[in-house]
Amino acid sequence: MKKPATQAQREAGKKMGTVTKALSLLTFFTQTRPEIGLSDLTRLSRMNKATVYRLLTELQAAGFVEQAGADRAYRLGPEVLRLAALREAAVPILTVSRGVLDRLGAATGETTHVSLAKDDMLNTIAHAYSPLHATRVAMEDAEVISFHGTASGMAVLAFATPEFTDAVLSGPLPAHTADTLTDPEAIRAVLDTVRAEGIAESVGGFEADVHSHAAPIFGPDSRPLGALAVAAPVSRMTPALRALIRSELRRAALELTRDIGGTCPPSYPGQAAA
Amino acid sequence: MKKPATQAQREAGKKMGTVTKALSLLTFFTQTRPEIGLSDLTRLSRMNKATVYRLLTELQAAGFVEQAGADRAYRLGPEVLRLAALREAAVPILTVSRGVLDRLGAATGETTHVSLAKDDMLNTIAHAYSPLHATRVAMEDAEVISFHGTASGMAVLAFATPEFTDAVLSGPLPAHTADTLTDPEAIRAVLDTVRAEGIAESVGGFEADVHSHAAPIFGPDSRPLGALAVAAPVSRMTPALRALIRSELRRAALELTRDIGGTCPPSYPGQAAA
DNA sequence: ACCAATGGTTCAAATAATGAACCAAATAAC
DNA sequence: GTTATTTGGTTCATTATTTGAACCATTGGT
């Protein structure tokens, strides 16, 4: 009787309320697709056009989306800025992150970034470049990256609940590059190492020529919220730089966790000593 | 038939869609009330507790709110940061504003801020201090200010549609200080001046001892989105500083409007000459 | 002039939202 | 230390909202 409706619904296999449907529309906006027309959004969401239109109208009235002048395509609205500012006032992740990123970037001379876990992906919310080198790993905020193919993702997975890790590893694991790990068992083996060291490392797993280190950051409930990472060109990596990055990254991640009011779990390396 | 929304509508007893109801819950979070319990939100929203609970659950699933660890109070969630980063990628108001604010602050030596119009209020989304003086006007992001009592608000009202101006002026006009203008006709007279000069000025109208200047910033449709403002202590204001502020502010506001892809309306002073 | 898009609208049918009453647990009051 | 109140959370029959096929009016391409 009931058709498989929206994408999220089919993925989750559950029913979704009207509010969830409306909010799920917002997830179709990405960096590469910042504006979406009614028909496109209808196709993307697999919902009825009238439904999408009504939901968009409500989202628009609330300022979550607005219509770009030229065509009548929709894009995210100014209200999200207001809420983000408010969220920052309550939990200053962005503000704190920027300071930590700048210092970590200065100490290592490489590109740094913070990403937060959301569903089955990570979102980069802030980044910083070091002026030290002319060549650097380029980043964008709001970039979406996978769990299995990145150091940040592995750092989170290593300290996530087993159920979550299982869910991620049982899903599709696309290879971003020739060096991406795609075998669940191989990934689990790496996660054991990450758990032991507290830092994840990835050489060319997401982007070729990028050597990444990442450490998890934890929330008040000791669960990993996301990760702090340093991305360096493979060509520049040396044992000395690697040691520097690992030491600075470990320190910076602990600082970030602390400053946002989080606590590391007992299993995190170095906690017992504290 | 258009469908305006939010608090005003609920108070008026009209119908609002489920999505609007859910999103309206988010409006109860403020700087001074960053966390709200279920019962409190039920009272604030005047909705049924079960309804509020279900809406919150959906908002939580989408990451728009989360529950603080201690009590089970709700606060804004990390998803708003992601959306804000995306919005910034599409319309870089914050990024551009910060640059403009810094330069304007450096040029004038005073506190600068950008506020966006939302319903019947303005929201400060970014601010910058100048290190020049030890005494300065303090600001917070996400601060909410009124239209009628502030230079920023007057700057927007002066170039808003007559209907919008009428709506604001027919609403309650509380006096923030002894110097707040509360008479609609007096306000309209001031708006005429603002329209002629392109800059609004307020001495102690919102906070005593603060002398504010503000210029509107316009969107792609030539409608005012908000305002760029300079706030100086009354005690420091001199004719020379006033002239400096007005000239720098005018330049900075035009720059901001341009950089976010907006266009000034023909009625804006100085447009004909261009 | 046509065709195929687009954004937007309508209305009966089907579904999802609602709200009073109800828990259990935590505070507050006595 | 017992009682009364308030909290977050849950249930389920009633109700009102959402839904979706079909329908416009424009726009742009050929």
XYZ file of C-alpha atoms (C1' of nucleotides) in Angstrom:
608
model
C 0.000 0.000 0.000
C 2.633 2.419 1.044
C 5.304 3.321 -1.436
C 8.867 3.596 -0.267
C 8.914 7.309 0.207
C 11.940 9.422 0.986
C 15.548 8.478 0.797
C 16.183 8.828 4.498
C 13.131 6.756 5.183
C 14.272 3.920 3.030
C 17.743 4.072 4.465
C 16.432 3.982 8.007
C 13.556 1.717 7.140
C 11.296 3.663 9.482
C 8.505 6.153 9.200
C 9.362 9.773 9.485
C 7.228 12.545 10.880
C 6.422 15.685 8.991
C 9.045 17.659 10.845
C 11.736 15.135 10.049
C 10.719 15.223 6.418
C 10.934 18.985 6.331
C 14.318 19.009 7.997
C 15.566 16.262 5.730
C 15.049 18.636 2.837
C 17.820 20.758 4.279
C 20.260 17.891 3.990
C 20.164 18.053 0.212
C 21.932 21.378 0.217
C 25.667 20.913 -0.136
C 28.628 22.994 -1.110
C 28.433 21.838 -4.676
C 24.673 22.230 -4.734
C 23.910 25.343 -2.707
C 20.701 26.152 -4.555
C 17.971 23.706 -5.483
C 14.791 24.279 -7.452
C 11.441 22.837 -6.460
C 11.474 20.119 -9.100
C 15.032 19.084 -8.343
C 14.319 18.905 -4.656
C 11.219 16.863 -5.372
C 13.307 14.341 -7.272
C 16.111 14.310 -4.728
C 13.801 13.768 -1.791
C 11.504 11.345 -3.601
C 8.564 13.151 -2.088
C 5.491 14.598 -3.710
C 5.945 17.977 -5.288
C 3.068 19.528 -3.420
C 4.474 18.190 -0.193
C 7.920 19.534 -0.894
C 6.428 22.866 -1.818
C 4.414 23.128 1.362
C 7.348 22.103 3.504
C 9.583 24.594 1.739
C 7.009 27.293 2.288
C 7.025 26.595 5.989
C 10.808 26.460 6.104
C 10.893 29.722 4.208
C 8.494 31.421 6.604
C 10.801 30.387 9.422
C 13.833 31.730 7.566
C 15.536 28.364 7.123
C 15.473 28.658 3.371
C 15.002 31.562 1.012
C 14.467 31.899 -2.684
C 17.342 33.203 -4.765
C 16.351 36.148 -6.898
C 17.141 34.917 -10.412
C 15.313 31.642 -10.836
C 13.140 30.705 -7.913
C 15.597 28.167 -6.578
C 15.822 27.707 -2.842
C 18.887 27.997 -0.678
C 19.575 27.995 3.037
C 18.264 31.090 4.788
C 19.666 33.531 7.311
C 17.939 31.969 10.288
C 20.572 29.267 10.470
C 23.170 31.936 11.191
C 21.164 33.161 14.140
C 20.813 29.682 15.563
C 24.486 28.955 15.006
C 25.417 32.105 16.911
C 23.134 30.981 19.723
C 24.545 27.487 19.734
C 27.983 29.036 19.932
C 26.919 31.050 22.942
C 25.861 27.841 24.687
C 28.602 25.515 23.448
C 31.432 27.493 21.913
C 32.845 24.729 19.748
C 33.517 26.948 16.763
C 35.082 29.765 18.741
C 37.241 27.422 20.736
C 38.096 25.366 17.669
C 39.377 28.363 15.772
C 41.850 29.167 18.507
C 43.006 25.573 18.803
C 43.256 25.222 15.021
C 45.332 28.350 14.679
C 47.757 27.261 17.356
C 47.986 23.717 16.064
C 48.538 25.018 12.559
C 51.265 27.331 13.727
C 52.962 24.587 15.724
C 52.937 22.045 12.904
C 53.054 24.285 9.858
C 50.268 22.311 8.207
C 46.562 22.572 7.465
C 44.301 21.774 10.413
C 40.600 21.149 10.621
C 37.786 20.107 12.931
C 34.995 17.814 11.773
C 31.835 16.711 13.563
C 30.120 13.366 13.177
C 26.618 13.515 11.771
C 24.814 10.335 10.797
C 27.153 8.314 8.616
C 29.415 11.173 7.614
C 31.666 13.838 9.070
C 31.251 17.536 8.434
C 34.152 19.919 8.526
C 33.083 22.951 10.521
C 36.311 24.936 10.691
C 39.826 24.857 9.325
C 43.019 26.853 9.429
C 46.015 27.150 7.176
C 49.558 27.682 8.233
C 51.391 30.389 6.319
C 54.628 28.449 6.688
C 54.484 26.591 3.375
C 53.313 27.720 -0.005
C 52.016 24.240 -0.775
C 49.362 23.102 1.614
C 46.371 20.831 1.758
C 43.323 22.859 0.729
C 40.116 22.618 2.739
C 36.628 24.024 2.779
C 34.253 24.359 5.656
C 31.071 22.329 5.340
C 32.976 19.692 3.439
C 31.558 16.212 3.897
C 33.902 13.302 4.411
C 33.410 9.597 5.060
C 34.222 7.675 8.194
C 36.133 4.779 6.756
C 38.368 6.703 4.381
C 39.720 9.415 6.630
C 41.884 9.746 9.691
C 39.181 11.879 11.324
C 36.568 9.235 10.703
C 38.767 6.474 12.039
C 39.529 8.509 15.139
C 35.802 8.799 15.830
C 34.995 5.192 14.959
C 37.709 3.890 17.239
C 35.962 5.388 20.258
C 32.356 5.125 19.137
C 29.960 2.488 20.411
C 30.357 -0.961 18.837
C 26.840 -0.658 17.403
C 27.735 2.537 15.632
C 30.978 1.128 14.287
C 29.151 -1.967 13.093
C 26.515 0.137 11.387
C 29.102 2.186 9.541
C 31.199 -0.799 8.528
C 28.183 -2.760 7.331
C 27.221 0.058 5.000
C 28.841 0.744 1.631
C 32.532 1.606 1.885
C 33.464 3.354 -1.349
C 37.110 3.678 -2.254
C 38.026 7.336 -2.608
C 41.517 6.526 -3.837
C 43.513 3.426 -4.614
C 44.751 3.476 -1.024
C 41.366 3.622 0.692
C 40.753 0.754 3.064
C 37.481 -0.890 2.132
C 37.671 -4.237 3.876
C 35.752 -4.106 7.198
C 38.145 -6.500 8.874
C 41.172 -4.518 7.779
C 39.503 -1.379 9.080
C 38.749 -3.015 12.414
C 42.370 -3.969 12.744
C 43.400 -0.379 12.183
C 40.815 0.791 14.718
C 42.512 -1.352 17.360
C 45.730 0.497 16.700
C 43.941 3.831 16.871
C 42.390 2.875 20.181
C 45.807 2.023 21.545
C 47.503 5.184 20.319
C 44.676 7.699 20.574
C 45.529 9.017 17.139
C 44.475 7.874 13.675
C 46.675 8.141 10.657
C 45.807 7.924 6.987
C 48.121 8.188 4.015
C 46.277 8.951 0.800
C 43.070 7.291 1.949
C 40.733 10.116 1.081
C 42.789 12.324 -1.196
C 45.954 11.087 -2.811
C 49.112 12.830 -1.621
C 47.578 13.776 1.703
C 48.961 12.404 4.934
C 46.461 12.976 7.738
C 46.588 12.582 11.489
C 43.474 12.902 13.604
C 42.508 12.681 17.256
C 38.947 12.358 18.550
C 37.254 15.056 20.572
C 34.719 14.050 23.176
C 31.486 15.480 24.485
C 30.247 15.690 28.071
C 29.002 12.101 27.836
C 32.463 10.841 26.837
C 31.249 9.936 23.395
C 33.260 11.140 20.394
C 31.716 14.209 18.767
C 34.197 14.476 15.968
C 37.879 14.870 15.390
C 40.686 17.357 15.194
C 43.042 16.695 12.302
C 46.278 17.782 10.676
C 46.638 17.293 6.926
C 50.068 17.473 5.332
C 51.286 16.763 1.812
C 52.752 13.262 1.633
C 55.868 14.715 0.057
C 56.614 16.768 3.142
C 56.202 14.053 5.738
C 59.287 13.069 7.674
C 59.711 11.104 10.900
C 60.439 14.383 12.684
C 57.335 16.099 11.370
C 55.263 13.047 12.137
C 56.453 13.049 15.741
C 55.779 16.758 16.040
C 52.287 16.457 14.630
C 51.373 13.542 16.859
C 52.533 15.276 19.980
C 50.954 18.624 19.186
C 47.765 17.010 17.955
C 47.362 14.958 21.108
C 47.781 18.027 23.259
C 45.470 20.172 21.128
C 42.706 17.549 21.043
C 42.713 17.223 24.825
C 42.548 20.993 25.093
C 39.631 21.190 22.699
C 37.738 18.443 24.497
C 38.275 20.188 27.791
C 37.346 23.647 26.535
C 34.028 22.530 25.128
C 33.153 20.904 28.405
C 33.782 17.360 27.272
C 35.483 14.456 29.021
C 37.653 11.741 27.550
C 36.484 8.187 28.227
C 38.577 6.030 30.579
C 39.659 3.967 27.596
C 41.376 6.912 25.990
C 45.164 6.527 26.143
C 46.787 8.640 28.804
C 43.653 9.004 30.877
C 44.659 6.533 33.549
C 47.830 8.483 34.175
C 45.833 11.646 34.778
C -2.771 34.055 0.525
C 0.589 34.345 2.193
C 1.411 32.477 5.308
C 3.448 34.445 7.800
C 4.418 32.550 10.863
C 6.030 32.415 14.291
C 5.125 33.604 17.677
C 2.891 36.457 16.639
C 0.673 34.055 14.777
C 0.340 31.658 17.635
C -0.550 34.475 19.948
C -3.128 35.586 17.449
C -4.602 32.100 17.701
C -4.257 31.226 14.047
C -3.301 27.881 12.643
C 0.265 26.943 12.025
C 1.648 23.894 10.326
C 3.463 21.212 12.238
C 6.794 22.197 10.792
C 6.297 25.819 11.757
C 5.362 24.730 15.249
C 8.489 22.651 15.559
C 10.705 25.418 14.276
C 9.008 27.947 16.517
C 10.278 25.931 19.463
C 13.771 26.933 18.443
C 12.909 30.608 18.852
C 12.601 30.193 22.595
C 16.282 29.581 22.950
C 18.119 32.812 23.695
C 21.445 33.863 25.104
C 19.987 34.212 28.556
C 18.050 30.962 28.213
C 20.313 28.593 26.307
C 18.821 25.449 27.830
C 15.142 24.716 28.325
C 13.463 21.741 29.965
C 10.434 20.003 28.514
C 7.998 21.512 30.991
C 9.377 25.005 30.551
C 9.174 24.753 26.797
C 5.634 23.481 27.090
C 4.683 26.562 29.073
C 6.599 28.951 26.848
C 5.134 27.589 23.653
C 1.640 27.139 25.053
C 1.473 23.806 23.311
C 0.608 20.387 24.634
C 3.382 18.648 26.460
C 3.113 15.497 24.372
C 3.275 17.617 21.236
C 6.314 19.501 22.417
C 7.960 16.259 23.368
C 7.350 14.681 20.011
C 8.527 17.754 18.146
C 11.635 17.923 20.287
C 12.311 14.274 19.611
C 12.186 14.915 15.897
C 14.337 18.003 16.192
C 16.778 16.006 18.247
C 16.939 13.207 15.699
C 17.814 15.813 13.100
C 20.492 17.307 15.343
C 18.793 20.655 15.782
C 18.582 20.224 19.530
C 20.347 17.967 21.978
C 19.895 17.155 25.616
C 22.400 18.531 28.084
C 23.902 15.868 30.292
C 22.986 17.038 33.778
C 19.245 17.535 33.787
C 17.571 16.526 30.583
C 17.170 20.087 29.382
C 17.330 20.746 25.672
C 19.638 23.111 23.880
C 20.466 23.868 20.264
C 22.342 21.065 18.550
C 25.389 20.804 16.318
C 23.425 20.542 13.103
C 22.879 24.283 13.056
C 26.622 24.752 12.762
C 26.716 22.573 9.691
C 23.892 24.483 8.061
C 25.465 27.793 8.956
C 28.720 26.717 7.337
C 26.761 25.752 4.234
C 24.849 29.000 4.196
C 28.152 30.779 4.459
C 29.434 28.876 1.456
C 26.434 30.079 -0.552
C 26.114 33.606 0.843
C 29.245 34.545 2.746
C 27.685 37.247 4.898
C 29.536 36.283 8.057
C 32.915 35.888 6.406
C 32.595 39.130 4.532
C 31.135 40.908 7.549
C 34.057 39.993 9.736
C 36.501 41.576 7.330
C 34.411 44.690 6.949
C 33.846 44.914 10.702
C 37.533 44.625 11.456
C 38.467 47.337 8.993
C 35.660 49.620 10.100
C 36.608 49.087 13.705
C 40.224 49.863 12.976
C 39.320 52.983 11.021
C 36.979 54.390 13.658
C 38.483 52.967 16.847
C 35.058 51.905 18.049
C 32.931 48.767 18.405
C 31.265 47.642 15.196
C 28.540 45.091 14.552
C 26.277 43.630 11.894
C 22.651 42.778 12.599
C 20.085 41.043 10.423
C 16.351 41.706 10.410
C 14.193 38.766 11.466
C 10.489 39.227 12.062
C 10.048 42.191 14.373
C 13.582 42.205 15.746
C 17.189 42.436 14.691
C 19.802 39.816 15.507
C 23.448 40.664 15.860
C 25.426 38.058 13.956
C 28.948 39.410 14.235
C 30.873 42.151 15.979
C 34.395 43.459 16.336
C 36.185 45.525 18.914
C 38.885 48.056 18.283
C 41.899 47.766 20.545
C 42.364 51.531 20.396
C 40.445 52.397 23.550
C 40.238 50.631 26.875
C 36.618 51.683 27.267
C 34.395 50.385 24.544
C 30.822 49.412 23.934
C 30.438 45.709 24.758
C 28.545 43.432 22.395
C 27.558 39.836 22.068
C 26.698 37.867 18.979
C 23.139 36.575 18.828
C 22.000 39.618 20.758
C 18.438 40.637 19.959
C 17.605 44.296 19.514
C 14.466 46.206 18.589
C 13.791 48.176 15.442
C 12.487 51.385 16.895
C 15.078 51.859 19.623
C 18.296 51.371 17.698
C 20.223 53.034 14.919
C 20.456 49.675 13.130
C 16.720 49.199 13.310
C 16.021 52.694 12.046
C 18.437 52.185 9.171
C 16.493 49.112 8.093
C 13.065 50.635 8.658
C 13.931 53.684 6.600
C 14.407 51.537 3.514
C 11.890 48.792 4.240
C 8.512 48.559 2.546
C 5.849 50.923 3.936
C 3.805 47.894 5.003
C 6.656 46.549 7.046
C 7.359 49.899 8.649
C 3.672 50.301 9.453
C 3.550 46.855 10.995
C 6.517 47.552 13.230
C 5.315 50.985 14.275
C 1.813 49.757 15.024
C 3.194 47.158 17.391
C 4.335 47.851 20.941
C 7.253 50.258 21.158
C 8.842 49.772 24.557
C 11.212 52.412 25.889
C 14.617 50.876 26.553
C 15.937 54.077 28.083
C 14.587 57.506 28.897
C 15.789 58.616 25.476
C 14.060 55.929 23.407
C 11.705 57.311 20.805
C 8.313 55.700 21.283
C 5.997 57.977 19.356
C 5.305 56.542 15.875
C 5.065 59.978 14.319
C 8.338 61.101 15.848
C 9.936 57.914 14.569
C 8.571 58.485 11.077
C 10.056 61.951 11.090
C 13.451 60.520 11.984
C 13.083 57.897 9.260
C 12.717 60.692 6.702
C 16.065 62.048 7.816
C 17.621 58.605 7.648
C 16.307 58.143 4.136
C 17.862 61.441 3.119
C 21.232 60.771 4.715
C 21.528 57.016 4.304
C 22.693 56.732 7.889
C 20.760 56.403 11.132
C 21.964 57.840 14.403
C 20.851 57.118 17.938
C 22.126 58.642 21.141
C 21.263 56.570 24.184
C 18.137 55.137 22.588
C 18.868 51.498 23.384
C 21.583 51.671 25.996
C 22.340 54.831 27.863
C 25.764 56.319 27.129
C 25.962 54.684 23.705
C 26.081 56.770 20.561
C 25.318 54.588 17.554
C 25.513 55.097 13.824
C 24.122 52.543 11.408
C 23.773 52.095 7.660
C 21.514 49.566 5.962
C 22.861 46.678 3.935
C 20.832 45.423 1.010
C 20.165 42.048 -0.543
C 19.979 41.109 -4.217
C 16.370 42.308 -4.348
C 17.358 45.766 -3.070
C 15.513 45.193 0.171
C 17.327 45.893 3.440
C 18.628 42.725 5.083
C 20.024 44.387 8.145
C 22.489 47.032 9.152
C 26.120 47.711 9.788
C 26.689 49.832 12.888
C 29.326 51.633 14.899
C 28.738 52.043 18.632
C 30.774 54.564 20.592
C 30.563 55.780 24.174
C 28.664 59.084 24.299
C 31.514 60.566 26.296
C 33.937 60.062 23.442
C 31.829 61.502 20.662
C 33.144 64.652 18.994
C 32.206 66.329 15.726
C 35.422 64.996 14.221
C 34.760 61.411 15.314
C 31.194 61.688 14.154
C 32.317 62.809 10.702
C 34.874 60.010 10.553
C 32.366 57.385 11.565
C 29.784 58.561 9.074
C 32.190 58.566 6.202
C 33.783 55.211 7.028
C 30.444 53.642 7.809
C 28.951 54.734 4.515
C 31.867 53.288 2.606
C 31.906 50.050 4.601
C 28.167 49.480 4.224
C 28.348 49.876 0.454
C 31.248 47.461 0.388
C 29.364 44.927 2.469
C 26.255 45.192 0.317
C 28.344 44.721 -2.783
C 30.373 41.811 -1.420
C 27.331 39.790 -0.456
C 25.898 40.267 -3.917
C 23.341 42.868 -2.953
C 22.292 46.046 -4.685
C 21.288 49.344 -3.154
C 17.849 50.626 -4.163
C 17.676 53.730 -6.387
C 16.352 55.689 -3.447
C 19.526 55.166 -1.486
C 21.524 58.403 -1.246
C 24.511 58.528 -3.544
C 23.202 55.921 -5.945
C 22.214 58.398 -8.636
C 25.738 59.796 -8.678
C 27.171 56.343 -9.313
C 3.920 26.702 -32.892
C 5.011 23.162 -30.369
C 6.854 20.355 -26.493
C 8.823 19.746 -22.148
C 10.314 21.676 -18.562
C 9.447 24.768 -14.514
C 7.032 26.822 -10.042
C 2.785 26.785 -8.018
C -2.279 25.227 -6.694
C -6.445 22.290 -5.660
C -9.220 18.918 -3.005
C -10.938 14.254 -1.552
C -8.739 10.488 0.735
C -5.510 8.800 3.911
C -2.512 9.589 7.262
C -0.261 11.734 10.941
C -0.770 15.027 14.799
C -3.106 15.995 18.954
C -4.204 16.299 24.039
C -6.114 14.483 28.295
C -4.825 11.274 31.315
C -1.311 8.420 33.016
C 3.403 6.719 34.711
C 7.870 6.611 37.438
C 11.409 9.230 39.263
C 13.211 13.139 41.190
C 12.713 17.354 44.157
C 10.477 20.208 47.476
C 7.725 20.725 51.548
C 6.483 19.661 55.882
C 10.868 10.460 56.720
C 6.651 10.824 54.718
C 3.795 13.501 51.555
C 2.896 16.636 47.797
C 4.525 18.629 43.639
C 7.026 18.744 39.567
C 9.797 16.674 36.337
C 10.599 13.954 31.796
C 8.303 10.687 29.297
C 4.258 7.632 27.350
C -0.322 6.064 25.708
C -4.295 5.984 22.570
C -8.864 7.274 20.799
C -10.270 11.428 18.428
C -9.364 14.827 15.173
C -7.305 17.700 11.939
C -3.525 17.748 9.068
C -0.784 16.024 5.473
C -0.737 13.882 1.185
C -0.663 13.089 -3.949
C -2.729 12.915 -8.544
C -4.135 16.014 -11.537
C -4.227 20.637 -12.956
C -2.660 25.708 -14.206
C 0.273 29.312 -15.962
C 4.968 30.513 -17.452
C 9.242 29.869 -19.295
C 12.689 28.205 -22.460
C 14.199 25.351 -26.051
C 13.650 23.522 -31.137
